[in-house]
Amino acid sequence: DTHGIPRTLADFRGKVVVLNFWASWCPPCRAEAPALPQVSTDTKSLGVKFVGVDIRESGRTDGPNFVATHGIDYPSFADQSARIALSFRSTGIPPETPPSTLVIDRSGHIAARGLGEMRVNQLEALVTDVAKESS
């Protein structure tokens, strides 16, 4: 991840995972950034884990600076080549441009997808629905 801690999605098995693809250069990503930590905190008790994927950054410090500036306290992976995003190609719903959010249920299936900027109420409703359905 951006802190140098090795992680995989398997680390979050059994949890609802909100996988948010973002980039510091993306205006809608900057606009939605405050919603993500808030919804992460609000849904943690439901067994939800947020994970960020910083895609296609040009500078090595841009992603970590974005994380620090926006108070993002969940893990984020650096994915300059979009390798992580491309690994979802076979699902039929790959996250092609940021921001893009995938909600993965407890069994590891993509249960929901959000394209573009997500607001707090939109994201919280989406995540809560998946968490309740997959409990």
CSV table of C-alpha atoms in Angstrom, one decimal:
chain,number,residue,atom,x,y,z
A,1,ASP,CA,0.0,0.0,0.0
A,2,THR,CA,1.1,3.7,0.0
A,3,HIS,CA,2.6,3.2,3.4
A,4,GLY,CA,4.8,0.2,2.3
A,5,ILE,CA,2.6,-2.4,4.0
A,6,PRO,CA,2.1,-5.5,1.8
A,7,ARG,CA,-1.6,-6.2,1.5
A,8,THR,CA,-4.0,-8.1,-0.8
A,9,LEU,CA,-7.8,-8.2,-1.1
A,10,ALA,CA,-7.7,-11.6,0.6
A,11,ASP,CA,-6.7,-9.7,3.8
A,12,PHE,CA,-10.3,-8.4,3.9
A,13,ARG,CA,-12.1,-11.7,3.2
A,14,GLY,CA,-15.4,-11.9,5.0
A,15,LYS,CA,-15.8,-8.2,5.1
A,16,VAL,CA,-17.7,-5.9,2.7
A,17,VAL,CA,-15.0,-4.1,0.8
A,18,VAL,CA,-15.4,-0.7,-0.7
A,19,LEU,CA,-12.7,-0.4,-3.3
A,20,ASN,CA,-12.4,3.2,-4.5
A,21,PHE,CA,-10.2,4.0,-7.5
A,22,TRP,CA,-8.9,7.6,-7.4
A,23,ALA,CA,-6.2,9.9,-8.5
A,24,SER,CA,-4.9,13.2,-7.0
A,25,TRP,CA,-5.2,15.0,-10.4
A,26,CYS,CA,-8.9,14.0,-10.7
A,27,PRO,CA,-11.3,16.9,-9.8
A,28,PRO,CA,-14.2,14.6,-9.0
A,29,CYS,CA,-11.9,12.5,-6.8
A,30,ARG,CA,-10.9,15.6,-4.8
A,31,ALA,CA,-14.6,16.5,-4.5
A,32,GLU,CA,-15.6,13.1,-3.2
A,33,ALA,CA,-12.6,12.7,-0.9
A,34,PRO,CA,-14.3,14.0,2.3
A,35,ALA,CA,-17.2,11.5,1.9
A,36,LEU,CA,-15.0,8.4,1.9
A,37,PRO,CA,-13.5,8.6,5.4
A,38,GLN,CA,-16.8,9.7,6.8
A,39,VAL,CA,-18.7,6.7,5.3
A,40,SER,CA,-15.8,4.4,6.2
A,41,THR,CA,-16.2,5.4,9.9
A,42,ASP,CA,-20.0,5.3,9.7
A,43,THR,CA,-20.1,1.8,8.3
A,44,LYS,CA,-17.2,0.1,10.1
A,45,SER,CA,-19.5,-1.4,12.7
A,46,LEU,CA,-21.3,-3.2,9.8
A,47,GLY,CA,-18.1,-5.0,8.9
A,48,VAL,CA,-17.2,-2.7,6.0
A,49,LYS,CA,-13.6,-2.1,5.1
A,50,PHE,CA,-12.6,0.7,2.7
A,51,VAL,CA,-9.5,0.4,0.4
A,52,GLY,CA,-8.3,3.0,-2.0
A,53,VAL,CA,-6.4,2.5,-5.2
A,54,ASP,CA,-4.5,5.5,-6.5
A,55,ILE,CA,-4.2,5.0,-10.3
A,56,ARG,CA,-2.1,6.7,-12.9
A,57,GLU,CA,-0.3,9.2,-10.8
A,58,SER,CA,2.7,10.9,-12.3
A,59,GLY,CA,4.6,11.8,-9.1
A,60,ARG,CA,5.6,9.5,-6.3
A,61,THR,CA,4.4,11.9,-3.6
A,62,ASP,CA,1.1,13.0,-5.1
A,63,GLY,CA,-0.9,10.0,-3.8
A,64,PRO,CA,0.5,10.0,-0.2
A,65,ASN,CA,0.0,13.8,-0.1
A,66,PHE,CA,-3.6,13.4,-1.3
A,67,VAL,CA,-4.2,10.8,1.5
A,68,ALA,CA,-2.7,13.0,4.1
A,69,THR,CA,-4.5,16.2,2.9
A,70,HIS,CA,-7.9,14.5,2.9
A,71,GLY,CA,-7.5,12.5,6.2
A,72,ILE,CA,-7.9,9.1,4.5
A,73,ASP,CA,-7.1,6.6,7.3
A,74,TYR,CA,-7.8,3.4,5.4
A,75,PRO,CA,-5.2,1.6,3.2
A,76,SER,CA,-4.6,2.8,-0.3
A,77,PHE,CA,-2.5,1.1,-3.0
A,78,ALA,CA,-0.4,2.9,-5.5
A,79,ASP,CA,-1.3,1.6,-9.0
A,80,GLN,CA,0.6,3.8,-11.5
A,81,SER,CA,0.3,1.3,-14.3
A,82,ALA,CA,-3.4,0.6,-13.5
A,83,ARG,CA,-2.6,-3.1,-13.0
A,84,ILE,CA,-5.0,-3.5,-10.1
A,85,ALA,CA,-7.8,-1.8,-12.1
A,86,LEU,CA,-7.1,-4.0,-15.1
A,87,SER,CA,-7.3,-7.1,-12.9
A,88,PHE,CA,-11.1,-6.4,-12.8
A,89,ARG,CA,-11.4,-6.5,-16.6
A,90,SER,CA,-12.8,-10.0,-16.6
A,91,THR,CA,-15.6,-9.0,-14.3
A,92,GLY,CA,-17.3,-7.1,-17.0
A,93,ILE,CA,-17.3,-3.9,-14.9
A,94,PRO,CA,-13.7,-2.8,-14.7
A,95,PRO,CA,-13.1,0.6,-13.0
A,96,GLU,CA,-11.8,2.4,-16.1
A,97,THR,CA,-11.6,6.0,-15.0
A,98,PRO,CA,-11.4,7.6,-11.6
A,99,PRO,CA,-13.3,8.0,-9.5
A,100,SER,CA,-14.8,4.6,-9.6
A,101,THR,CA,-16.1,2.6,-6.6
A,102,LEU,CA,-16.7,-1.1,-6.4
A,103,VAL,CA,-18.6,-2.6,-3.4
A,104,ILE,CA,-17.5,-6.2,-2.9
A,105,ASP,CA,-19.8,-8.4,-0.7
A,106,ARG,CA,-18.6,-10.8,2.0
A,107,SER,CA,-18.4,-13.7,-0.5
A,108,GLY,CA,-16.1,-11.7,-2.8
A,109,HIS,CA,-18.5,-10.8,-5.5
A,110,ILE,CA,-18.9,-7.3,-6.9
A,111,ALA,CA,-22.3,-6.3,-5.5
A,112,ALA,CA,-22.5,-2.6,-6.6
A,113,ARG,CA,-20.6,-0.1,-8.6
A,114,GLY,CA,-20.4,3.7,-8.5
A,115,LEU,CA,-19.1,5.8,-11.3
A,116,GLY,CA,-18.0,9.3,-10.8
A,117,GLU,CA,-18.2,11.4,-7.7
A,118,MET,CA,-20.2,9.8,-4.9
A,119,ARG,CA,-21.8,11.9,-2.2
A,120,VAL,CA,-22.0,10.8,1.4
A,121,ASN,CA,-25.7,9.9,1.3
A,122,GLN,CA,-25.3,8.0,-2.0
A,123,LEU,CA,-22.3,6.0,-0.9
A,124,GLU,CA,-23.6,5.3,2.6
A,125,ALA,CA,-26.9,3.9,1.2
A,126,LEU,CA,-25.1,1.8,-1.3
A,127,VAL,CA,-22.6,0.4,1.2
A,128,THR,CA,-25.2,-0.2,3.9
A,129,ASP,CA,-27.5,-2.1,1.5
A,130,VAL,CA,-24.7,-4.4,0.5
A,131,ALA,CA,-23.6,-4.9,4.2
A,132,LYS,CA,-27.1,-5.8,5.3
A,133,GLU,CA,-27.8,-8.1,2.3
A,134,SER,CA,-24.6,-10.0,2.8
A,135,SER,CA,-24.7,-10.4,6.6
